[in-house]
Tab-separated table of C-alpha atoms and ligand atoms in Angstrom:
chain	number	residue	atom	x	y	z
A	1128	UNK	CA	56.160	56.835	-0.650
A	1129	UNK	CA	52.526	56.240	0.287
A	1130	UNK	CA	51.383	52.625	0.672
A	1131	UNK	CA	49.207	51.273	-2.137
A	1132	UNK	CA	45.466	51.590	-1.507
A	1133	UNK	CA	43.949	48.092	-1.550
A	1134	UNK	CA	40.237	47.289	-1.554
A	1135	UNK	CA	38.835	43.743	-1.234
A	1136	UNK	CA	35.418	42.873	-2.621
A	1137	UNK	CA	34.216	39.302	-2.112
A	1138	UNK	CA	30.978	37.478	-2.685
A	1139	UNK	CA	29.208	34.738	-4.630
A	1140	UNK	CA	28.485	34.608	-8.375
A	1141	UNK	CA	26.176	37.310	-9.795
A	1142	UNK	CA	26.024	39.218	-6.513
A	1143	UNK	CA	27.060	42.392	-8.346
A	1144	UNK	CA	30.622	42.346	-6.963
A	1145	UNK	CA	32.295	42.525	-10.401
A	1146	UNK	CA	30.461	45.653	-11.517
A	1147	UNK	CA	30.874	47.214	-8.084
A	1148	UNK	CA	34.623	46.461	-8.108
A	1149	UNK	CA	35.053	48.029	-11.564
A	1150	UNK	CA	33.176	51.167	-10.569
A	1151	UNK	CA	35.028	51.472	-7.248
A	1152	UNK	CA	38.338	51.156	-9.109
A	1153	UNK	CA	37.285	53.979	-11.471
A	1154	UNK	CA	36.248	56.206	-8.571
A	1155	UNK	CA	39.573	55.867	-6.734
A	1156	UNK	CA	41.713	55.617	-9.922
A	1157	UNK	CA	42.967	52.159	-8.945
A	1158	UNK	CA	43.678	49.097	-11.068
A	1159	UNK	CA	41.141	46.264	-10.973
A	1160	UNK	CA	41.634	42.489	-10.970
A	1161	UNK	CA	38.737	40.080	-11.374
A	1162	UNK	CA	40.467	37.163	-9.621
A	1163	UNK	CA	37.834	34.662	-10.801
A	1164	UNK	CA	39.409	35.028	-14.249
A	1165	UNK	CA	42.634	33.427	-12.949
A	1166	UNK	CA	40.787	30.299	-11.798
A	1167	UNK	CA	38.710	30.273	-14.979
A	1168	UNK	CA	41.873	30.471	-17.111
A	1169	UNK	CA	43.483	27.575	-15.220
A	1170	UNK	CA	40.370	25.427	-15.755
A	1171	UNK	CA	40.062	26.284	-19.465
A	1172	UNK	CA	43.781	25.706	-20.143
A	1173	UNK	CA	43.782	22.380	-18.280
A	1174	UNK	CA	40.699	21.205	-20.184
A	1175	UNK	CA	42.306	22.221	-23.511
A	1176	UNK	CA	45.552	20.446	-22.624
A	1177	UNK	CA	43.975	17.230	-21.329
A	1178	UNK	CA	44.918	17.833	-17.682
A	1179	UNK	CA	42.204	16.323	-15.435
A	1180	UNK	CA	40.555	19.048	-13.345
A	1181	UNK	CA	40.484	16.675	-10.351
A	1182	UNK	CA	44.304	16.358	-10.362
A	1183	UNK	CA	45.458	18.836	-7.711
A	1184	UNK	CA	49.191	18.564	-8.442
A	1185	UNK	CA	48.901	18.798	-12.244
A	1186	UNK	CA	46.409	21.691	-12.209
A	1187	UNK	CA	48.633	23.438	-9.631
A	1188	UNK	CA	51.663	23.033	-11.886
A	1189	UNK	CA	49.681	24.511	-14.798
A	1190	UNK	CA	48.569	27.421	-12.588
A	1191	UNK	CA	52.244	28.123	-11.855
A	1192	UNK	CA	52.858	28.687	-15.568
A	1193	UNK	CA	49.874	31.009	-16.088
A	1194	UNK	CA	50.694	33.920	-18.370
A	1195	UNK	CA	48.928	37.344	-18.284
A	1196	UNK	CA	47.883	36.727	-21.901
A	1197	UNK	CA	45.944	33.651	-20.731
A	1198	UNK	CA	43.405	35.986	-19.113
A	1199	UNK	CA	42.447	37.223	-22.606
A	1200	UNK	CA	41.450	33.744	-23.840
A	1201	UNK	CA	37.941	33.517	-25.314
A	1202	UNK	CA	35.385	31.451	-23.419
A	1203	UNK	CA	36.543	32.344	-19.906
A	1204	UNK	CA	33.146	33.828	-19.015
A	1205	UNK	CA	31.160	30.718	-19.967
A	1206	UNK	CA	29.159	28.724	-17.418
A	1207	UNK	CA	31.378	25.702	-18.095
A	1208	UNK	CA	34.523	27.721	-17.317
A	1209	UNK	CA	32.898	28.898	-14.063
A	1210	UNK	CA	32.100	25.318	-13.073
A	1211	UNK	CA	35.632	24.163	-13.923
A	1212	UNK	CA	37.069	27.126	-12.021
A	1213	UNK	CA	35.277	26.139	-8.835
A	1214	UNK	CA	36.693	22.599	-9.157
A	1215	UNK	CA	40.349	23.657	-9.584
A	1216	UNK	CA	39.897	26.444	-6.998
A	1217	UNK	CA	39.437	23.801	-4.305
A	1218	UNK	CA	43.009	22.494	-4.842
A	1219	UNK	CA	45.576	24.031	-2.438
A	1220	UNK	CA	48.422	23.914	-5.065
A	1221	UNK	CA	46.283	25.982	-7.462
A	1222	UNK	CA	45.439	28.555	-4.781
A	1223	UNK	CA	49.085	28.754	-3.681
A	1224	UNK	CA	50.244	29.285	-7.274
A	1225	UNK	CA	47.839	32.215	-7.765
A	1226	UNK	CA	48.406	33.907	-4.406
A	1227	UNK	CA	51.595	35.835	-5.235
A	1228	UNK	CA	50.204	36.884	-8.601
A	1229	UNK	CA	47.225	38.507	-6.873
A	1230	UNK	CA	49.317	40.156	-4.146
A	1231	UNK	CA	51.880	41.488	-6.620
A	1232	UNK	CA	49.071	43.001	-8.682
A	1233	UNK	CA	47.543	44.653	-5.603
A	1234	UNK	CA	50.808	46.065	-4.271
A	1235	UNK	CA	51.837	47.973	-7.401
A	1236	UNK	CA	51.259	51.727	-6.990
A	1237	UNK	CA	48.721	53.257	-6.713
A	1238	UNK	CA	46.985	50.064	-5.493
A	1239	UNK	CA	44.026	48.039	-6.666
A	1240	UNK	CA	40.552	46.692	-6.168
A	1241	UNK	CA	40.457	42.888	-6.224
A	1242	UNK	CA	37.213	40.972	-6.402
A	1243	UNK	CA	36.829	37.280	-5.628
A	1244	UNK	CA	35.946	34.883	-2.831
A	1245	UNK	CA	38.914	35.061	-0.412
A	1246	UNK	CA	40.396	38.508	-0.993
A	1247	UNK	CA	39.498	39.987	2.401
A	1248	UNK	CA	40.274	36.768	4.292
A	1249	UNK	CA	43.436	35.406	2.616
A	1250	UNK	CA	44.825	37.424	-0.298
A	1251	UNK	CA	44.672	40.907	1.248
A	1252	UNK	CA	43.834	40.545	4.943
A	1253	UNK	CA	45.271	44.050	5.455
A	1254	UNK	CA	43.118	45.689	2.762
A	1255	UNK	CA	42.105	49.251	3.672
A	1256	UNK	CA	38.449	48.571	2.840
A	1257	UNK	CA	36.516	45.310	2.540
A	1258	UNK	CA	33.055	44.445	1.305
A	1259	UNK	CA	31.192	41.142	1.166
A	1260	UNK	CA	28.535	41.505	-1.520
A	1261	UNK	CA	25.684	39.020	-1.623
A	1262	UNK	CA	22.083	38.510	-2.787
A	1263	UNK	CA	19.488	35.750	-2.583
A	1264	UNK	CA	20.353	32.810	-4.889
A	1265	UNK	CA	17.146	33.108	-6.984
A	1266	UNK	CA	17.825	36.792	-7.632
A	1267	UNK	CA	21.442	36.056	-8.607
A	1268	UNK	CA	20.297	33.232	-10.884
A	1269	UNK	CA	17.755	35.528	-12.578
A	1270	UNK	CA	20.481	38.137	-13.203
A	1271	UNK	CA	22.864	35.537	-14.633
A	1272	UNK	CA	20.071	33.944	-16.707
A	1273	UNK	CA	19.188	37.334	-18.288
A	1274	UNK	CA	22.845	37.734	-19.300
A	1275	UNK	CA	23.355	34.192	-20.647
A	1276	UNK	CA	20.003	33.913	-22.443
A	1277	UNK	CA	20.952	36.844	-24.720
A	1278	UNK	CA	23.309	34.517	-26.596
A	1279	UNK	CA	21.716	31.098	-26.209
A	1280	UNK	CA	18.760	29.099	-25.101
A	1281	UNK	CA	19.264	28.197	-21.449
A	1282	UNK	CA	16.745	27.274	-18.753
A	1283	UNK	CA	16.528	29.419	-15.617
A	1284	UNK	CA	16.516	26.233	-13.501
A	1285	UNK	CA	19.852	25.157	-15.004
A	1286	UNK	CA	21.408	28.505	-14.089
A	1287	UNK	CA	19.976	28.373	-10.551
A	1288	UNK	CA	21.293	24.832	-10.051
A	1289	UNK	CA	24.711	25.890	-11.335
A	1290	UNK	CA	24.849	28.850	-8.924
A	1291	UNK	CA	23.745	26.718	-5.970
A	1292	UNK	CA	26.326	24.006	-6.766
A	1293	UNK	CA	29.083	26.596	-7.133
A	1294	UNK	CA	28.126	28.386	-3.874
A	1295	UNK	CA	28.176	25.050	-2.040
A	1296	UNK	CA	31.594	24.043	-3.440
A	1297	UNK	CA	33.112	27.490	-2.785
A	1298	UNK	CA	31.821	27.648	0.795
A	1299	UNK	CA	32.659	24.040	1.704
A	1300	UNK	CA	36.276	23.737	0.525
A	1301	UNK	CA	38.829	23.554	3.310
A	1302	UNK	CA	41.401	25.897	1.709
A	1303	UNK	CA	40.268	29.554	1.663
A	1304	UNK	CA	36.495	28.930	1.629
A	1305	UNK	CA	34.233	31.779	0.573
A	1306	UNK	CA	33.231	33.695	3.688
A	1307	UNK	CA	32.818	37.235	4.936
A	1308	UNK	CA	35.944	38.587	6.645
A	1309	UNK	CA	35.310	39.684	10.232
A	1310	UNK	CA	36.073	43.304	9.314
A	1311	UNK	CA	34.191	43.375	5.972
A	1312	UNK	CA	30.968	45.346	5.544
A	1313	UNK	CA	28.036	43.255	4.295
A	1314	UNK	CA	26.172	44.561	1.253
A	1315	UNK	CA	23.024	42.618	0.303
A	1316	UNK	CA	22.002	43.663	-3.227
A	1317	UNK	CA	18.852	41.468	-3.418
A	1318	UNK	CA	16.500	44.467	-3.565
A	1319	UNK	CA	18.906	46.906	-5.222
A	1320	UNK	CA	19.485	48.089	-8.769
A	1321	UNK	CA	23.139	47.956	-9.760
A	1322	UNK	CA	23.305	51.779	-9.526
A	1323	UNK	CA	21.943	51.702	-5.968
A	1324	UNK	CA	24.398	48.924	-5.085
A	1325	UNK	CA	27.382	50.912	-6.420
A	1326	UNK	CA	26.283	54.021	-4.474
A	1327	UNK	CA	25.913	52.012	-1.261
A	1328	UNK	CA	29.259	50.237	-1.825
A	1329	UNK	CA	31.038	53.585	-2.166
A	1330	UNK	CA	29.314	54.919	0.948
A	1331	UNK	CA	30.480	51.863	2.954
A	1332	UNK	CA	34.031	52.125	1.596
A	1333	UNK	CA	34.214	55.865	2.338
A	1334	UNK	CA	33.262	55.051	5.940
A	1335	UNK	CA	36.044	52.448	6.212
A	1336	UNK	CA	38.670	54.688	4.619
A	1337	UNK	CA	37.780	57.528	6.991
A	1338	UNK	CA	37.944	55.306	10.094
B	2892	C5P	O1	33.917	35.110	-9.768
B	2892	C5P	P1	33.869	33.998	-10.777
B	2892	C5P	O2	32.493	33.454	-11.018
B	2892	C5P	O3	34.551	34.335	-12.068
B	2892	C5P	O4	34.737	32.828	-10.120
B	2892	C5P	C1	34.825	31.545	-10.694
B	2892	C5P	C2	35.217	30.561	-9.621
B	2892	C5P	O5	36.576	30.788	-9.252
B	2892	C5P	C3	34.440	30.650	-8.314
B	2892	C5P	O6	33.250	29.868	-8.326
B	2892	C5P	C4	35.433	30.148	-7.284
B	2892	C5P	O7	35.413	28.739	-7.192
B	2892	C5P	C5	36.776	30.535	-7.871
B	2892	C5P	N1	37.365	31.703	-7.209
B	2892	C5P	C6	38.009	31.497	-5.998
B	2892	C5P	N2	38.645	32.531	-5.386
B	2892	C5P	C7	38.624	33.749	-5.920
B	2892	C5P	C8	37.941	33.996	-7.136
B	2892	C5P	C9	37.299	32.938	-7.743
B	2892	C5P	O8	38.014	30.385	-5.482
B	2892	C5P	N3	39.281	34.744	-5.299
Protein backbone atom coordinates (compact mmCIF):
# COMPACT_ATOMS: atom_id res chain seq x y z
CA UNK A 1 0.00 0.00 0.00
CA UNK A 2 1.36 3.45 -0.83
CA UNK A 3 1.70 5.93 2.04
CA UNK A 4 -0.88 8.73 2.13
CA UNK A 5 0.23 11.93 0.40
CA UNK A 6 0.21 14.75 2.97
CA UNK A 7 0.63 18.44 2.21
CA UNK A 8 0.95 21.14 4.91
CA UNK A 9 -0.04 24.73 4.20
CA UNK A 10 0.44 27.23 7.02
CA UNK A 11 0.19 30.97 7.32
CA UNK A 12 -1.66 33.89 8.92
CA UNK A 13 -5.28 34.95 8.38
CA UNK A 14 -6.26 36.07 4.86
CA UNK A 15 -2.90 35.12 3.38
CA UNK A 16 -4.69 33.05 0.73
CA UNK A 17 -3.77 29.70 2.33
CA UNK A 18 -7.37 28.44 2.51
CA UNK A 19 -8.09 28.93 -1.19
CA UNK A 20 -4.67 27.59 -2.11
CA UNK A 21 -5.20 24.50 0.08
CA UNK A 22 -8.60 23.79 -1.51
CA UNK A 23 -7.22 24.11 -5.03
CA UNK A 24 -4.15 21.99 -4.24
CA UNK A 25 -6.42 19.30 -2.80
CA UNK A 26 -8.49 19.32 -6.02
CA UNK A 27 -5.38 19.07 -8.19
CA UNK A 28 -3.99 16.02 -6.37
CA UNK A 29 -7.43 14.48 -5.59
CA UNK A 30 -6.79 14.67 -1.84
CA UNK A 31 -9.14 15.48 1.03
CA UNK A 32 -8.87 18.93 2.60
CA UNK A 33 -9.11 20.03 6.23
CA UNK A 34 -9.27 23.69 7.23
CA UNK A 35 -7.90 23.15 10.75
CA UNK A 36 -8.86 26.67 11.85
CA UNK A 37 -12.46 25.42 11.82
CA UNK A 38 -11.65 23.03 14.70
CA UNK A 39 -10.44 25.88 16.92
CA UNK A 40 -13.33 28.07 15.80
CA UNK A 41 -15.83 25.32 16.68
CA UNK A 42 -14.30 24.87 20.15
CA UNK A 43 -14.55 28.63 20.80
CA UNK A 44 -18.14 28.91 19.54
CA UNK A 45 -19.31 25.83 21.49
CA UNK A 46 -17.63 27.02 24.70
CA UNK A 47 -19.19 30.48 24.35
CA UNK A 48 -22.64 28.92 23.75
CA UNK A 49 -22.25 26.62 26.75
CA UNK A 50 -20.93 29.25 29.18
CA UNK A 51 -17.41 27.80 29.36
CA UNK A 52 -14.92 30.67 29.86
CA UNK A 53 -12.50 30.85 26.92
CA UNK A 54 -9.64 31.60 29.34
CA UNK A 55 -10.15 28.27 31.16
CA UNK A 56 -7.55 25.95 29.63
CA UNK A 57 -8.75 22.75 31.30
CA UNK A 58 -12.47 23.27 30.60
CA UNK A 59 -11.98 24.35 26.97
CA UNK A 60 -9.62 21.37 26.52
CA UNK A 61 -12.25 19.00 27.89
CA UNK A 62 -14.82 20.47 25.47
CA UNK A 63 -12.34 20.07 22.58
CA UNK A 64 -12.04 16.38 23.49
CA UNK A 65 -15.77 15.95 22.87
CA UNK A 66 -15.79 17.75 19.50
CA UNK A 67 -18.01 16.03 16.96
CA UNK A 68 -17.54 16.22 13.14
CA UNK A 69 -21.02 17.76 12.93
CA UNK A 70 -19.77 20.67 15.07
CA UNK A 71 -17.73 21.86 12.08
CA UNK A 72 -21.01 22.56 10.23
CA UNK A 73 -22.28 25.00 12.88
CA UNK A 74 -23.31 28.42 11.53
CA UNK A 75 -21.21 31.41 12.57
CA UNK A 76 -17.83 29.66 12.56
CA UNK A 77 -16.45 32.05 9.94
CA UNK A 78 -17.30 35.21 11.88
CA UNK A 79 -14.62 37.60 13.14
CA UNK A 80 -15.72 36.89 16.72
CA UNK A 81 -15.25 33.14 16.22
CA UNK A 82 -11.76 33.82 14.81
CA UNK A 83 -10.86 35.92 17.84
CA UNK A 84 -12.20 33.27 20.23
CA UNK A 85 -10.35 30.57 18.29
CA UNK A 86 -7.01 32.30 18.78
CA UNK A 87 -7.69 32.50 22.54
CA UNK A 88 -8.52 28.79 23.00
CA UNK A 89 -5.76 27.81 20.53
CA UNK A 90 -3.17 29.06 23.02
CA UNK A 91 -4.21 26.40 25.59
CA UNK A 92 -2.08 23.22 25.45
CA UNK A 93 -5.04 20.93 26.45
CA UNK A 94 -7.05 22.25 23.47
CA UNK A 95 -4.16 21.71 21.05
CA UNK A 96 -3.51 18.22 22.44
CA UNK A 97 -7.19 17.29 22.07
CA UNK A 98 -7.23 18.31 18.39
CA UNK A 99 -3.89 16.79 17.41
CA UNK A 100 -5.02 13.18 16.85
CA UNK A 101 -8.12 14.33 15.01
CA UNK A 102 -5.96 16.21 12.50
CA UNK A 103 -3.44 13.38 12.10
CA UNK A 104 -6.14 10.74 11.68
CA UNK A 105 -7.76 12.86 8.98
CA UNK A 106 -4.43 13.28 7.16
CA UNK A 107 -3.45 9.61 7.31
CA UNK A 108 -6.59 8.19 5.68
CA UNK A 109 -5.92 7.14 2.07
CA UNK A 110 -5.25 8.79 -0.31
CA UNK A 111 -3.98 11.56 2.01
CA UNK A 112 -4.87 15.18 2.56
CA UNK A 113 -4.01 18.84 2.44
CA UNK A 114 -4.24 20.49 5.86
CA UNK A 115 -4.11 24.24 6.28
CA UNK A 116 -3.48 26.02 9.57
CA UNK A 117 -0.71 27.54 11.67
CA UNK A 118 1.32 24.55 12.93
CA UNK A 119 0.73 21.85 10.33
CA UNK A 120 4.28 21.73 8.95
CA UNK A 121 5.89 22.17 12.38
CA UNK A 122 3.77 20.02 14.72
CA UNK A 123 0.81 18.21 13.16
CA UNK A 124 2.53 16.77 10.08
CA UNK A 125 6.28 17.33 10.43
CA UNK A 126 6.78 14.54 7.86
CA UNK A 127 4.46 16.08 5.25
CA UNK A 128 5.67 15.45 1.68
CA UNK A 129 5.27 19.13 0.75
CA UNK A 130 5.06 22.24 2.92
CA UNK A 131 4.22 25.85 2.20
CA UNK A 132 4.16 28.91 4.44
CA UNK A 133 1.85 31.43 2.79
CA UNK A 134 1.98 35.04 3.90
CA UNK A 135 1.25 38.63 2.80
CA UNK A 136 1.64 42.10 4.29
CA UNK A 137 -0.90 42.73 7.09
CA UNK A 138 -2.55 45.72 5.33
CA UNK A 139 -3.10 43.65 2.19
CA UNK A 140 -4.55 40.77 4.21
CA UNK A 141 -6.81 43.18 6.11
CA UNK A 142 -8.05 44.70 2.83
CA UNK A 143 -8.88 41.22 1.49
CA UNK A 144 -10.73 40.26 4.68
CA UNK A 145 -12.51 43.64 4.80
CA UNK A 146 -13.80 43.20 1.21
CA UNK A 147 -15.24 39.82 2.22
CA UNK A 148 -16.82 40.93 5.52
CA UNK A 149 -18.19 44.26 4.25
CA UNK A 150 -20.42 42.41 1.74
CA UNK A 151 -22.69 41.40 4.63
CA UNK A 152 -22.28 44.21 7.14
CA UNK A 153 -20.91 47.61 7.88
CA UNK A 154 -17.40 47.18 9.26
CA UNK A 155 -14.45 49.59 9.35
CA UNK A 156 -11.21 48.61 7.61
CA UNK A 157 -9.27 49.72 10.71
CA UNK A 158 -11.24 47.28 12.88
CA UNK A 159 -10.36 44.41 10.55
CA UNK A 160 -6.68 45.43 10.44
CA UNK A 161 -6.53 45.64 14.24
CA UNK A 162 -8.18 42.23 14.52
CA UNK A 163 -5.66 40.66 12.12
CA UNK A 164 -2.70 42.26 13.90
CA UNK A 165 -3.95 41.10 17.33
CA UNK A 166 -4.53 37.57 16.04
CA UNK A 167 -1.09 37.40 14.34
CA UNK A 168 0.56 38.55 17.58
CA UNK A 169 -1.31 35.99 19.73
CA UNK A 170 -0.68 33.14 17.27
CA UNK A 171 3.04 33.91 16.95
CA UNK A 172 3.65 34.54 20.66
CA UNK A 173 2.01 31.50 22.28
CA UNK A 174 4.44 28.99 23.74
CA UNK A 175 2.65 25.85 22.48
CA UNK A 176 2.93 25.38 18.69
CA UNK A 177 3.34 29.06 17.74
CA UNK A 178 2.72 30.05 14.13
CA UNK A 179 6.03 29.88 12.29
CA UNK A 180 7.49 28.68 9.02
CA UNK A 181 8.86 25.13 9.21
CA UNK A 182 12.55 24.92 8.30
CA UNK A 183 11.72 22.83 5.22
CA UNK A 184 8.65 24.82 4.08
CA UNK A 185 8.73 26.98 0.95
CA UNK A 186 7.76 30.61 1.56
CA UNK A 187 5.04 32.06 -0.68
CA UNK A 188 4.40 35.80 -0.26
CA UNK A 189 1.09 36.63 -1.97
CA UNK A 190 1.18 40.41 -1.25
CA UNK A 191 1.48 41.32 -4.94
CA UNK A 192 -0.34 38.30 -6.36
CA UNK A 193 -3.87 37.62 -7.54
CA UNK A 194 -5.32 34.46 -6.05
CA UNK A 195 -4.91 32.72 -9.45
CA UNK A 196 -1.22 33.65 -9.58
CA UNK A 197 -0.79 32.48 -5.98
CA UNK A 198 -2.39 29.08 -6.72
CA UNK A 199 -0.17 28.62 -9.80
CA UNK A 200 2.96 29.47 -7.81
CA UNK A 201 1.89 27.22 -4.90
CA UNK A 202 1.49 24.27 -7.27
CA UNK A 203 4.86 24.99 -8.88
CA UNK A 204 6.55 24.99 -5.43
CA UNK A 205 4.77 21.79 -4.38
CA UNK A 206 5.67 20.02 -7.64
CA UNK A 207 9.32 20.88 -6.93
CA UNK A 208 9.11 19.40 -3.42
CA UNK A 209 7.31 16.25 -4.56
CA UNK A 210 9.92 15.67 -7.27
CA UNK A 211 12.86 16.14 -4.88
O1 LIG B 1 -7.32 29.95 9.97
P1 LIG B 1 -8.37 30.54 10.87
O2 LIG B 1 -8.46 32.04 10.79
O3 LIG B 1 -9.72 29.91 10.71
O4 LIG B 1 -7.89 30.17 12.35
C1 LIG B 1 -8.53 30.67 13.50
C2 LIG B 1 -7.57 30.62 14.65
O5 LIG B 1 -7.36 29.26 15.03
C3 LIG B 1 -6.17 31.16 14.39
O6 LIG B 1 -6.07 32.56 14.62
C4 LIG B 1 -5.30 30.37 15.34
O7 LIG B 1 -5.27 30.96 16.63
C5 LIG B 1 -6.03 29.05 15.47
N1 LIG B 1 -5.39 27.97 14.71
C6 LIG B 1 -4.28 27.36 15.27
N2 LIG B 1 -3.70 26.30 14.64
C7 LIG B 1 -4.17 25.87 13.47
C8 LIG B 1 -5.28 26.50 12.86
C9 LIG B 1 -5.85 27.58 13.51
O8 LIG B 1 -3.83 27.76 16.34
N3 LIG B 1 -3.59 24.81 12.89
